[in-house]
Amino acid sequence: MSRLGCGIVGCGGAAADMCRAIDRLPETYVAAVHDRVAGRAAELGSAHGAAVHASLDELLRDPLVDVVYVALPHYLLAPTAEAALGAGKHVLVEKPMALDVAAIASLRRLADDARLKIAPVFELRASSVFREARRLVAAGAIGDVRAVRIRTVIDKHAAYWQSGPRGLVRDGWRARRAEAGGGVVLMNSIHQLDLTRYVTGLSFVRALAELATSYADVEVEDSAAAVLRLSNGALGTLVAAAHSPGATHEERIELDGSAGRLDLPDPSGPDAACVRVFLTRPWNDLAAGRWLELETARNDAYLDLLRDFVAAVERGSALPATADDAAAALATVLAVYDAAASGGAVDVEQPASPVA
């Protein structure tokens, strides 16, 4: 079987994670790279023995490129993915995939019409701890989901808005609403909103919210609070802060059920592979009445996401996440923003397909 050549568009910190996974997966290799900062592309290309292209068009014409991975500022994601699909390439796109739901739907139609695969990079879905949580909820371990609490509490460094989380890119697009589309909710909480759908099988249907820019001199929010209704009537809450002093490993999800509770860890924390469970009645071999810590095998989520994507390309198996999943996550974020602007409840636009 021939290996799939991957073209990297955008050579910042996210690309480093994906390239590491590409190198580890025998079915893939880094074939080509492109970045508007030539030095960044040259450095990444050299590290992986890849061709360095001076333009996107040049990379898309490269016959060795089968899959394009897009890791650009938010406002460039959709048009770049569209160009890659138009060139006959399969596409992996960093979240949020686009700045409006209609653009994501258009990308899905383009991919379907061309019989190509497109997927958002919601890599946390591939983490063993969240897969185990999904299994437990689906099997009825905690009964029916009654409430969800999401905490996106971070202490980003002061230069984040100008240089990103790793300081690799000197570009203030994250601070500008037209280019970023939003702040901490779109950049960070979107992962937890997607994970909640993935783990519970439920959708968000309505939002009430307030936003604030309390710490940073930026056009987007650095703080948010929201109340969210889920499709089964369960109540959800979201607290988000980009600059909570001293915050570490506080991106968490708590699920209350009719027969117990699941606490899902911060993916970067010391307990990242542990699901905490409290049951009100025994279930299978799990005892009731006390907290249990269920350890899962730590895995490379980027590697497993990529493996699933390659399987979808080569064998037609299920994608690790779909364009509809990206649309649902973005629609929830936009409902939070609209609710904060209007001061009232806003319904969440639902994807065309059911929860994956």
XYZ file of C-alpha atoms in Angstrom, residues 4 11 41 43 100 105 134 146 150 186 221 249 259 280 284 287 297 299 322 339 348-349:
22
model
C -0.483 9.171 1.770
C 3.588 25.884 9.989
C 8.063 26.731 6.295
C 12.352 25.021 9.176
C -20.079 30.682 9.928
C -22.068 23.135 5.099
C -18.494 8.031 25.940
C -29.345 15.617 33.867
C -18.032 23.055 31.682
C -14.410 29.987 20.170
C -14.023 38.160 24.801
C -5.347 22.323 34.538
C -27.652 7.352 38.707
C -25.612 5.870 43.368
C -21.280 -3.932 36.419
C -19.115 -0.026 43.373
C -4.180 3.986 28.758
C -2.492 7.693 23.996
C -17.382 15.304 10.623
C -27.439 35.519 23.279
C -28.747 26.815 18.462
C -28.789 26.062 14.739
